[in-house]
CSV table of C-alpha atoms and ligand atoms in Angstrom, one decimal:
chain,number,residue,atom,x,y,z
A,1,MET,CA,-166.4,-119.4,171.3
A,2,LYS,CA,-165.4,-118.0,168.0
A,3,HIS,CA,-163.9,-114.5,168.0
A,4,ASP,CA,-164.0,-111.9,165.2
A,5,ILE,CA,-160.3,-111.2,164.7
A,6,LEU,CA,-161.1,-108.1,162.6
A,7,THR,CA,-162.6,-106.1,165.5
A,8,PRO,CA,-160.7,-104.6,168.5
A,9,SER,CA,-163.0,-106.4,171.0
A,10,GLY,CA,-162.6,-109.7,169.2
A,11,ILE,CA,-158.9,-109.4,169.2
A,12,ARG,CA,-158.8,-108.4,172.9
A,13,ALA,CA,-161.0,-111.3,173.9
A,14,LEU,CA,-159.1,-113.9,171.9
A,15,LEU,CA,-155.7,-112.7,173.3
A,16,ALA,CA,-157.1,-112.5,176.8
A,17,GLN,CA,-158.5,-116.1,176.6
A,18,GLN,CA,-155.0,-117.3,175.8
A,19,GLY,CA,-153.3,-115.1,178.5
A,20,LEU,CA,-151.7,-113.0,175.7
A,21,ALA,CA,-151.4,-109.2,175.0
A,22,PRO,CA,-150.1,-107.4,171.9
A,23,ARG,CA,-146.3,-107.2,172.1
A,24,LYS,CA,-145.0,-103.9,171.0
A,25,LYS,CA,-141.4,-105.1,170.7
A,26,TRP,CA,-142.5,-107.6,168.0
A,27,GLY,CA,-144.5,-105.0,166.1
A,28,GLN,CA,-147.8,-106.6,166.9
A,29,HIS,CA,-150.4,-104.3,165.3
A,30,PHE,CA,-153.3,-106.4,164.0
A,31,LEU,CA,-155.1,-105.4,160.9
A,32,ILE,CA,-158.8,-104.6,161.5
A,33,ASP,CA,-159.8,-103.0,158.2
A,34,THR,CA,-161.4,-105.4,155.8
A,35,GLN,CA,-161.1,-103.1,152.8
A,36,ILE,CA,-157.3,-102.9,153.3
A,37,LEU,CA,-157.2,-106.6,153.7
A,38,GLN,CA,-159.0,-107.1,150.4
A,39,LYS,CA,-156.7,-104.7,148.7
A,40,ILE,CA,-153.7,-106.7,149.8
A,41,ILE,CA,-155.2,-110.0,148.7
A,42,LEU,CA,-156.2,-108.4,145.3
A,43,ALA,CA,-152.7,-107.0,144.8
A,44,ALA,CA,-151.0,-110.3,145.6
A,45,ALA,CA,-153.7,-112.2,143.6
A,46,PRO,CA,-152.7,-115.7,144.9
A,47,ASP,CA,-154.1,-118.7,143.1
A,48,GLU,CA,-153.8,-122.4,143.3
A,49,THR,CA,-150.5,-122.4,141.4
A,50,ASP,CA,-148.9,-120.2,144.1
A,51,CYS,CA,-147.0,-121.1,147.2
A,52,VAL,CA,-147.2,-118.1,149.5
A,53,LEU,CA,-144.8,-117.2,152.3
A,54,GLU,CA,-146.6,-115.2,154.9
A,55,ILE,CA,-144.4,-113.4,157.4
A,56,GLY,CA,-146.0,-112.7,160.8
A,57,PRO,CA,-149.5,-114.1,160.5
A,58,GLY,CA,-150.4,-112.8,163.9
A,59,LEU,CA,-154.0,-113.9,164.6
A,60,GLY,CA,-154.5,-114.9,161.0
A,61,ALA,CA,-156.3,-111.8,159.5
A,62,LEU,CA,-154.5,-112.2,156.1
A,63,THR,CA,-154.0,-116.0,156.4
A,64,HIS,CA,-157.7,-116.7,156.0
A,65,GLY,CA,-157.7,-115.0,152.6
A,66,LEU,CA,-154.5,-116.6,151.5
A,67,VAL,CA,-155.4,-120.2,152.3
A,68,ALA,CA,-158.7,-119.8,150.6
A,69,ARG,CA,-157.0,-118.9,147.3
A,70,ALA,CA,-153.4,-120.2,147.2
A,71,GLY,CA,-152.2,-123.7,146.5
A,72,HIS,CA,-150.0,-123.7,149.6
A,73,VAL,CA,-149.2,-121.2,152.4
A,74,LEU,CA,-146.2,-121.2,154.7
A,75,ALA,CA,-146.8,-118.9,157.6
A,76,VAL,CA,-143.8,-118.0,159.8
A,77,GLU,CA,-144.6,-116.4,163.2
A,78,LEU,CA,-142.1,-115.5,165.9
A,79,ASP,CA,-144.5,-115.5,168.8
A,80,LYS,CA,-145.1,-119.0,170.4
A,81,GLY,CA,-148.4,-118.0,171.9
A,82,LEU,CA,-149.8,-116.7,168.6
A,83,THR,CA,-148.5,-119.8,166.8
A,84,GLU,CA,-150.5,-122.0,169.2
A,85,VAL,CA,-153.7,-119.8,168.6
A,86,LEU,CA,-153.2,-120.1,164.8
A,87,THR,CA,-152.5,-123.9,164.9
A,88,HIS,CA,-155.8,-124.3,166.7
A,89,GLN,CA,-157.7,-121.9,164.5
A,90,PHE,CA,-156.5,-123.4,161.2
A,91,ARG,CA,-156.3,-127.1,162.2
A,92,GLU,CA,-158.4,-128.2,159.2
A,93,GLN,CA,-156.2,-126.4,156.7
A,94,ILE,CA,-153.1,-127.7,158.4
A,95,GLN,CA,-154.4,-131.3,158.3
A,96,ALA,CA,-155.3,-130.8,154.6
A,97,LYS,CA,-151.6,-129.7,154.1
A,98,THR,CA,-152.6,-126.5,152.4
A,99,LEU,CA,-151.1,-124.5,155.3
A,100,GLU,CA,-148.0,-124.9,157.4
A,101,ILE,CA,-147.5,-122.7,160.5
A,102,LEU,CA,-143.9,-122.4,161.6
A,103,GLN,CA,-142.7,-120.8,164.8
A,104,GLY,CA,-139.5,-118.9,164.2
A,105,ASP,CA,-137.7,-115.7,163.2
A,106,VAL,CA,-138.0,-115.0,159.5
A,107,LEU,CA,-134.5,-113.5,159.5
A,108,LYS,CA,-132.9,-116.7,160.9
A,109,LEU,CA,-134.9,-119.5,159.2
A,110,ASP,CA,-133.6,-121.1,156.0
A,111,ILE,CA,-136.4,-120.0,153.8
A,112,PRO,CA,-135.1,-121.6,150.5
A,113,ALA,CA,-135.0,-125.0,152.4
A,114,LEU,CA,-138.5,-124.5,153.8
A,115,LEU,CA,-139.9,-123.7,150.4
A,116,ALA,CA,-137.9,-126.4,148.6
A,117,PRO,CA,-140.8,-129.0,148.7
A,118,HIS,CA,-142.9,-126.6,146.7
A,119,ARG,CA,-140.2,-125.7,144.2
A,120,HIS,CA,-142.6,-126.4,141.3
A,121,MET,CA,-145.0,-123.8,142.4
A,122,ARG,CA,-144.8,-120.0,141.7
A,123,ARG,CA,-143.7,-118.3,144.9
A,124,LYS,CA,-145.1,-115.1,146.4
A,125,VAL,CA,-144.6,-113.3,149.7
A,126,VAL,CA,-147.5,-111.5,151.4
A,127,ALA,CA,-147.1,-109.9,154.8
A,128,ASN,CA,-148.2,-107.2,157.2
A,129,LEU,CA,-144.6,-106.8,158.3
A,130,PRO,CA,-143.4,-106.1,161.8
A,131,TYR,CA,-142.0,-102.6,161.4
A,132,TYR,CA,-138.9,-103.1,163.5
A,133,ILE,CA,-137.4,-105.4,160.9
A,134,THR,CA,-138.9,-104.0,157.6
A,135,THR,CA,-135.7,-103.1,155.8
A,136,PRO,CA,-133.6,-106.2,156.7
A,137,VAL,CA,-136.5,-108.5,155.8
A,138,ILE,CA,-137.1,-106.8,152.4
A,139,LEU,CA,-133.4,-106.8,151.5
A,140,ARG,CA,-133.1,-110.5,152.6
A,141,LEU,CA,-136.1,-111.5,150.5
A,142,LEU,CA,-134.7,-109.7,147.5
A,143,GLU,CA,-131.3,-111.3,147.9
A,144,LEU,CA,-132.6,-114.9,148.2
A,145,PRO,CA,-132.1,-117.1,145.1
A,146,LEU,CA,-135.9,-117.8,145.1
A,147,ALA,CA,-137.3,-115.8,142.2
A,148,PHE,CA,-140.5,-114.7,144.0
A,149,SER,CA,-143.0,-113.5,141.4
A,150,SER,CA,-144.2,-110.8,143.8
A,151,ILE,CA,-143.7,-109.5,147.3
A,152,THR,CA,-146.8,-107.7,148.6
A,153,ILE,CA,-146.2,-106.1,152.0
A,154,MET,CA,-147.5,-103.6,154.5
A,155,ILE,CA,-144.7,-101.3,155.7
A,156,GLN,CA,-144.3,-97.8,157.2
A,157,LYS,CA,-145.3,-95.1,154.8
A,158,GLU,CA,-141.9,-93.4,155.1
A,159,VAL,CA,-140.1,-96.6,154.0
A,160,ALA,CA,-142.6,-97.1,151.1
A,161,ARG,CA,-141.7,-93.6,150.0
A,162,ARG,CA,-138.0,-94.3,150.2
A,163,MET,CA,-138.3,-97.5,148.3
A,164,SER,CA,-140.2,-95.9,145.4
A,165,ALA,CA,-138.6,-92.4,145.4
A,166,ALA,CA,-137.5,-90.7,142.2
A,167,PRO,CA,-133.9,-89.3,141.8
A,168,GLY,CA,-133.4,-85.8,143.2
A,169,THR,CA,-136.1,-86.1,145.9
A,170,LYS,CA,-135.3,-86.2,149.6
A,171,ASP,CA,-136.6,-89.8,150.0
A,172,TYR,CA,-134.3,-91.1,147.3
A,173,GLY,CA,-131.3,-93.0,148.6
A,174,SER,CA,-129.4,-96.3,148.9
A,175,LEU,CA,-132.6,-98.2,149.9
A,176,THR,CA,-134.3,-96.9,146.7
A,177,LEU,CA,-131.4,-98.2,144.6
A,178,ALA,CA,-131.0,-101.5,146.6
A,179,VAL,CA,-134.6,-102.2,145.7
A,180,ALA,CA,-134.4,-100.9,142.1
A,181,TYR,CA,-131.4,-103.3,141.6
A,182,HIS,CA,-133.8,-106.3,142.2
A,183,ALA,CA,-137.4,-105.3,141.6
A,184,THR,CA,-139.9,-102.8,140.3
A,185,THR,CA,-142.1,-101.2,143.0
A,186,GLU,CA,-145.7,-100.1,143.0
A,187,VAL,CA,-147.5,-98.5,146.0
A,188,VAL,CA,-150.8,-100.2,146.2
A,189,THR,CA,-152.5,-98.1,148.9
A,190,GLN,CA,-151.9,-95.8,151.8
A,191,VAL,CA,-153.1,-97.1,155.2
A,192,PRO,CA,-154.0,-94.9,158.2
A,193,ALA,CA,-153.0,-95.9,161.7
A,194,SER,CA,-156.7,-96.5,162.5
A,195,ALA,CA,-156.6,-99.7,160.4
A,196,PHE,CA,-154.7,-101.5,163.2
A,197,MET,CA,-155.3,-102.6,166.7
A,198,PRO,CA,-153.4,-101.4,168.7
A,199,ARG,CA,-152.7,-98.3,166.6
A,200,PRO,CA,-149.1,-97.8,165.5
A,201,GLU,CA,-147.4,-94.4,165.8
A,202,VAL,CA,-146.9,-94.2,162.1
A,203,ASP,CA,-149.0,-94.4,158.9
A,204,SER,CA,-148.5,-97.3,156.6
A,205,ALA,CA,-148.6,-98.3,153.0
A,206,VAL,CA,-149.0,-101.5,151.0
A,207,ILE,CA,-146.3,-101.9,148.4
A,208,CYS,CA,-145.9,-104.6,145.7
A,209,LEU,CA,-142.4,-105.5,144.6
A,210,ARG,CA,-142.0,-107.5,141.4
A,211,PRO,CA,-138.5,-109.0,141.3
A,212,LEU,CA,-136.7,-108.7,138.0
A,213,SER,CA,-135.4,-111.8,136.2
A,214,ALA,CA,-132.0,-110.0,136.0
A,215,PRO,CA,-130.5,-106.8,137.5
A,216,PRO,CA,-131.2,-103.7,135.3
A,217,VAL,CA,-127.4,-103.0,135.1
A,218,ALA,CA,-124.6,-105.5,134.4
A,219,VAL,CA,-121.7,-104.1,136.5
A,220,ASP,CA,-119.7,-105.2,139.5
A,221,LYS,CA,-122.4,-105.2,142.2
A,222,ALA,CA,-120.0,-104.7,145.2
A,223,LEU,CA,-118.4,-101.7,143.6
A,224,LEU,CA,-121.7,-100.2,142.5
A,225,PHE,CA,-123.1,-100.3,146.0
A,226,LYS,CA,-119.8,-99.0,147.5
A,227,ILE,CA,-120.2,-96.0,145.2
A,228,ILE,CA,-123.9,-95.7,146.1
A,229,HIS,CA,-123.3,-95.9,149.9
A,230,ALA,CA,-120.4,-93.4,149.6
A,231,ALA,CA,-122.7,-91.0,147.6
A,232,PHE,CA,-125.5,-91.1,150.1
A,233,GLY,CA,-123.4,-91.4,153.3
A,234,GLN,CA,-122.5,-87.8,152.7
A,235,ARG,CA,-125.4,-86.6,150.5
A,236,ARG,CA,-124.8,-82.9,151.0
A,237,LYS,CA,-121.4,-83.1,149.5
A,238,THR,CA,-120.8,-83.1,145.8
A,239,LEU,CA,-120.3,-86.6,144.4
A,240,VAL,CA,-116.6,-85.9,143.8
A,241,ASN,CA,-116.1,-85.0,147.4
A,242,ALA,CA,-118.2,-87.8,148.8
A,243,LEU,CA,-116.4,-90.4,146.7
A,244,PHE,CA,-113.0,-89.0,147.5
A,245,ALA,CA,-113.8,-89.0,151.2
A,246,ALA,CA,-114.7,-92.7,150.9
A,247,GLY,CA,-111.3,-93.5,149.3
A,248,LEU,CA,-112.9,-94.3,145.9
A,249,GLY,CA,-110.5,-92.2,143.8
A,250,GLU,CA,-106.8,-91.4,143.8
A,251,ASN,CA,-107.6,-87.7,143.6
A,252,LYS,CA,-110.5,-85.4,143.0
A,253,GLU,CA,-109.3,-84.6,139.5
A,254,SER,CA,-109.5,-88.2,138.4
A,255,LEU,CA,-113.0,-88.5,139.9
A,256,ALA,CA,-114.1,-85.3,138.1
A,257,HIS,CA,-112.7,-86.8,134.9
A,258,ALA,CA,-114.7,-90.0,135.4
A,259,LEU,CA,-117.9,-88.0,135.9
A,260,THR,CA,-117.2,-86.0,132.7
A,261,ALA,CA,-116.7,-89.3,130.9
A,262,CYS,CA,-120.2,-90.3,132.0
A,263,ALA,CA,-121.6,-87.0,130.7
A,264,LEU,CA,-122.2,-85.8,134.3
A,265,ARG,CA,-121.5,-82.4,135.7
A,266,THR,CA,-118.5,-82.4,138.0
A,267,ASP,CA,-120.5,-80.5,140.8
A,268,ILE,CA,-123.3,-83.0,140.7
A,269,ARG,CA,-124.6,-84.7,143.9
A,270,GLY,CA,-125.2,-88.4,144.2
A,271,GLU,CA,-128.9,-88.0,144.8
A,272,ALA,CA,-129.3,-86.8,141.2
A,273,LEU,CA,-128.1,-90.0,139.6
A,274,ASP,CA,-130.4,-92.9,138.6
A,275,ILE,CA,-129.2,-96.5,138.8
A,276,PHE,CA,-128.1,-96.5,135.1
A,277,GLN,CA,-125.9,-93.4,135.7
A,278,PHE,CA,-124.4,-95.0,138.9
A,279,ALA,CA,-123.7,-98.1,136.8
A,280,ARG,CA,-121.9,-96.0,134.1
A,281,LEU,CA,-119.9,-94.4,136.9
A,282,THR,CA,-119.0,-97.8,138.3
A,283,GLU,CA,-117.6,-98.9,134.9
A,284,ALA,CA,-115.6,-95.6,134.7
A,285,LEU,CA,-114.1,-96.2,138.1
A,286,SER,CA,-113.5,-99.9,137.8
B,1,LIG,N1,-150.5,-110.5,159.9
B,1,LIG,C1,-151.2,-110.0,161.2
B,1,LIG,C2,-152.2,-108.9,160.8
B,1,LIG,O1,-152.1,-108.4,159.7
B,1,LIG,O2,-153.0,-108.7,161.7
B,1,LIG,C3,-150.1,-109.5,162.2
B,1,LIG,C4,-149.2,-108.4,161.7
B,1,LIG,S1,-148.2,-107.7,162.9
B,1,LIG,C5,-147.9,-106.1,162.1
B,1,LIG,C6,-146.6,-108.5,162.7
B,1,LIG,C7,-146.5,-109.9,163.1
B,1,LIG,O3,-145.1,-110.4,162.9
B,1,LIG,C8,-146.8,-110.2,164.6
B,1,LIG,O4,-147.6,-111.3,164.7
B,1,LIG,C9,-145.4,-110.6,165.2
B,1,LIG,O5,-145.5,-111.4,166.2
B,1,LIG,C10,-144.7,-111.2,164.0
B,1,LIG,N2,-143.2,-111.1,164.0
B,1,LIG,C11,-142.5,-110.2,164.6
B,1,LIG,N3,-141.2,-110.4,164.4
B,1,LIG,C12,-141.1,-111.5,163.6
B,1,LIG,C13,-140.0,-112.3,163.1
B,1,LIG,N4,-138.7,-111.9,163.3
B,1,LIG,N5,-140.3,-113.4,162.3
B,1,LIG,C14,-141.6,-113.7,162.1
B,1,LIG,N6,-142.6,-113.1,162.6
B,1,LIG,C15,-142.4,-112.0,163.3
């Protein structure tokens, strides 16, 4: 019997048939809202020239739309039971070699090696991410030498806010700058908890990252992020005090001098600086 994987009853029946239940520890919240599903597909806009990496296909809610449009889909799922369900459901596409389903942990797999056979295709990531690993997955994807043309992902609303925050706001921080170093961000849509089964405890958002061909600033990356982490590690302190506490200056006077040289007030806090101002400060301190 074919189950409708976009309804709570269909999901429950399919899981029960396989002796499975949603696993909270792996962030298994299945998407049941077709409009949100369409918005994700529309934002990612996969076509036959694309090789799509899907993280956490679950029962295949997104996978259907992706295989119907993309040239190739590599779907990585941690749960063995779900991988078996997917392999059965999508046997035709797997046979046709338009879809590969791989059981494993996206944080441990060698993604560049897995995508190497499709190196001539444009690469995209699409995922309804398991929330317990949102930040490490995003940072890993952005650091990979793979030049994804876009990364369209469902994440917690709070994380989406932090990733796309403006300087001076409470959500602005080292995550905002880590993302800004690699990509531009666009919030595609907000998603209520009712769009999932079972319901998560938080609201969500779909965000589209477009990796840059080169970082927006050309300074020593390690020092830049040392400064950024120092600034936000103690965000209530002035930047001079935060940097001094992190051992980034010989004395507070020299740090104040560096700020003045960058046309910044000496009592400024780190949260007021954008990535270009942090880069200027990095040069002044290097
Ligand atoms: N894509 C499906 C949907 O939209 O209905 C399921 C999304 S659910 C939020 C997250 C999925 O990621 C689950 O299927 C879960 O088993 C899987 N997952 C959890 N941790 C993972 C990991 N480390 N690597 C790969 N997949 C993982």
